[in-house]
Amino acid sequence: MKIFRSYFYFNTMHNLVHGKIKVINKKNVKIGSGCSINEGVLIQGDCGVVIGNNVVLSTGVMILDAGLNFDMLTHQCKRVHVGNKTFIGNNNWIAAGAIILPGVILGDNILVGAGSVVTKSFDSNCVIAGNPAKLIRKLN
């Protein structure tokens, strides 16, 4: 655990990492306590990623906070990263293969369905799924 902790900020030692994960720009990634991160997770920290407490990131989850600037008029990629911080609240489960795009803010107690592409922010206590992700139901 000492080697892994040196990569980026962990709130406590009560986090579990199962297999190999990739963290880009580790200094901009903050992870709360009680989290479980599974094999193949990618966390991009160009602009900043904050993950709350007791979050489960299932196999193959991608959390992105930046992308390339594409000019729709000239159809050219300017090769400049643009983006926003990405926030994931407490007690969330991001199921296998889900992608969280830049600037998304997820509240607490959210289940993100497997393979979902989350393009916008969602309030707490809900189930979301799909491409793009939409509200499936509110939780009590």
Short mmCIF file of C-alpha atoms in Angstrom, two decimals:
data_model
loop_
_atom_site.label_atom_id
_atom_site.label_comp_id
_atom_site.label_asym_id
_atom_site.label_seq_id
_atom_site.Cartn_x
_atom_site.Cartn_y
_atom_site.Cartn_z
CA MET A 1 0.00 0.00 0.00
CA LYS A 2 2.90 2.40 0.62
CA ILE A 3 3.92 2.36 -3.05
CA PHE A 4 0.36 2.99 -4.23
CA ARG A 5 -0.22 5.79 -1.72
CA SER A 6 2.71 7.72 -3.12
CA TYR A 7 0.97 8.09 -6.48
CA PHE A 8 -1.85 10.39 -5.43
CA TYR A 9 -3.74 11.63 -2.40
CA PHE A 10 -5.61 9.10 -0.28
CA ASN A 11 -7.61 10.35 2.68
CA THR A 12 -6.90 7.20 4.72
CA MET A 13 -5.48 3.73 4.25
CA HIS A 14 -8.99 2.21 4.11
CA ASN A 15 -9.07 2.03 0.31
CA LEU A 16 -8.76 -1.14 -1.75
CA VAL A 17 -7.19 -1.42 -5.19
CA HIS A 18 -7.84 -4.66 -7.06
CA GLY A 19 -5.39 -5.04 -9.96
CA LYS A 20 -3.70 -2.47 -12.17
CA ILE A 21 -5.19 0.99 -12.60
CA LYS A 22 -3.94 4.09 -14.42
CA VAL A 23 -3.95 7.60 -12.96
CA ILE A 24 -2.89 10.51 -15.17
CA ASN A 25 -1.59 13.68 -13.47
CA LYS A 26 -1.85 12.12 -10.04
CA LYS A 27 -1.30 15.38 -8.17
CA ASN A 28 -4.76 16.57 -9.26
CA VAL A 29 -6.62 13.45 -8.08
CA LYS A 30 -8.15 13.24 -4.60
CA ILE A 31 -9.79 10.07 -3.31
CA GLY A 32 -11.73 9.81 -0.05
CA SER A 33 -11.70 6.88 2.38
CA GLY A 34 -13.39 3.52 2.07
CA CYS A 35 -13.15 3.36 -1.73
CA SER A 36 -12.74 0.25 -3.86
CA ILE A 37 -11.01 0.63 -7.23
CA ASN A 38 -10.99 -2.35 -9.59
CA GLU A 39 -8.81 -3.56 -12.46
CA GLY A 40 -8.51 -1.37 -15.55
CA VAL A 41 -9.82 1.88 -14.05
CA LEU A 42 -8.51 5.06 -15.71
CA ILE A 43 -8.59 8.38 -13.83
CA GLN A 44 -7.46 11.46 -15.77
CA GLY A 45 -6.44 14.34 -13.52
CA ASP A 46 -5.53 17.15 -15.92
CA CYS A 47 -8.00 19.65 -14.42
CA GLY A 48 -8.85 17.80 -11.22
CA VAL A 49 -10.84 14.78 -10.08
CA VAL A 50 -12.38 14.51 -6.61
CA ILE A 51 -13.84 11.18 -5.51
CA GLY A 52 -15.77 11.06 -2.23
CA ASN A 53 -15.88 8.41 0.49
CA ASN A 54 -17.13 4.83 0.05
CA VAL A 55 -17.12 4.90 -3.75
CA VAL A 56 -16.83 1.71 -5.82
CA LEU A 57 -15.21 2.01 -9.25
CA SER A 58 -15.84 -1.26 -11.09
CA THR A 59 -13.67 -2.81 -13.79
CA GLY A 60 -12.89 -0.59 -16.77
CA VAL A 61 -14.41 2.64 -15.44
CA MET A 62 -13.02 5.85 -16.98
CA ILE A 63 -13.19 9.18 -15.16
CA LEU A 64 -12.13 12.01 -17.45
CA ASP A 65 -11.70 15.70 -16.78
CA ALA A 66 -10.32 16.98 -20.09
CA GLY A 67 -10.40 16.41 -23.83
CA LEU A 68 -9.03 17.92 -27.00
CA ASN A 69 -10.40 21.17 -28.42
CA PHE A 70 -12.06 20.42 -31.76
CA ASP A 71 -13.01 23.35 -33.99
CA MET A 72 -16.35 22.54 -35.62
CA LEU A 73 -15.90 25.25 -38.27
CA THR A 74 -12.53 24.10 -39.58
CA HIS A 75 -12.93 20.46 -38.54
CA GLN A 76 -9.47 20.55 -37.02
CA CYS A 77 -8.26 19.39 -33.67
CA LYS A 78 -6.25 22.13 -31.97
CA ARG A 79 -4.41 19.60 -29.78
CA VAL A 80 -5.05 21.68 -26.69
CA HIS A 81 -6.59 19.99 -23.68
CA VAL A 82 -9.68 21.71 -22.34
CA GLY A 83 -11.89 20.56 -19.51
CA ASN A 84 -13.34 21.00 -16.05
CA LYS A 85 -12.99 19.35 -12.67
CA THR A 86 -14.97 16.15 -12.22
CA PHE A 87 -16.60 15.42 -8.85
CA ILE A 88 -18.01 12.11 -7.63
CA GLY A 89 -19.90 12.25 -4.33
CA ASN A 90 -20.03 9.78 -1.44
CA ASN A 91 -21.47 6.24 -1.46
CA ASN A 92 -21.59 5.91 -5.26
CA TRP A 93 -21.18 2.78 -7.34
CA ILE A 94 -19.88 3.30 -10.87
CA ALA A 95 -20.51 -0.05 -12.62
CA ALA A 96 -18.20 -1.76 -15.12
CA GLY A 97 -17.19 0.13 -18.23
CA ALA A 98 -18.96 3.38 -17.35
CA ILE A 99 -17.40 6.63 -18.59
CA ILE A 100 -17.68 9.89 -16.63
CA LEU A 101 -16.94 12.86 -18.91
CA PRO A 102 -15.26 16.18 -17.99
CA GLY A 103 -17.12 18.62 -15.77
CA VAL A 104 -19.65 16.10 -14.44
CA ILE A 105 -20.74 16.43 -10.81
CA LEU A 106 -22.38 13.36 -9.29
CA GLY A 107 -24.14 13.78 -5.95
CA ASP A 108 -24.19 11.17 -3.18
CA ASN A 109 -25.78 7.69 -3.31
CA ILE A 110 -25.80 7.25 -7.08
CA LEU A 111 -25.65 4.00 -9.03
CA VAL A 112 -24.25 4.41 -12.54
CA GLY A 113 -25.21 1.49 -14.79
CA ALA A 114 -22.61 -0.61 -16.59
CA GLY A 115 -21.40 0.87 -19.87
CA SER A 116 -23.08 4.23 -19.26
CA VAL A 117 -21.65 7.46 -20.64
CA VAL A 118 -22.30 10.25 -18.14
CA THR A 119 -22.31 13.58 -20.01
CA LYS A 120 -24.09 15.78 -17.46
CA SER A 121 -24.38 16.20 -13.70
CA PHE A 122 -26.95 14.40 -11.51
CA ASP A 123 -28.33 15.11 -8.04
CA SER A 124 -28.05 12.65 -5.15
CA ASN A 125 -30.04 9.47 -4.55
CA CYS A 126 -30.70 8.06 -8.00
CA VAL A 127 -29.97 5.35 -10.55
CA ILE A 128 -28.65 6.53 -13.92
CA ALA A 129 -27.79 4.53 -17.03
CA GLY A 130 -27.48 4.69 -20.80
CA ASN A 131 -25.58 6.54 -23.51
CA PRO A 132 -25.95 9.34 -22.72
CA ALA A 133 -26.86 8.53 -19.12
CA LYS A 134 -30.34 9.50 -18.02
CA LEU A 135 -32.29 9.23 -14.79
CA ILE A 136 -33.76 5.74 -14.40
CA ARG A 137 -35.28 6.28 -10.96
CA LYS A 138 -34.90 8.22 -7.74
CA LEU A 139 -33.89 6.39 -4.57
CA ASN A 140 -35.48 6.96 -1.16
#
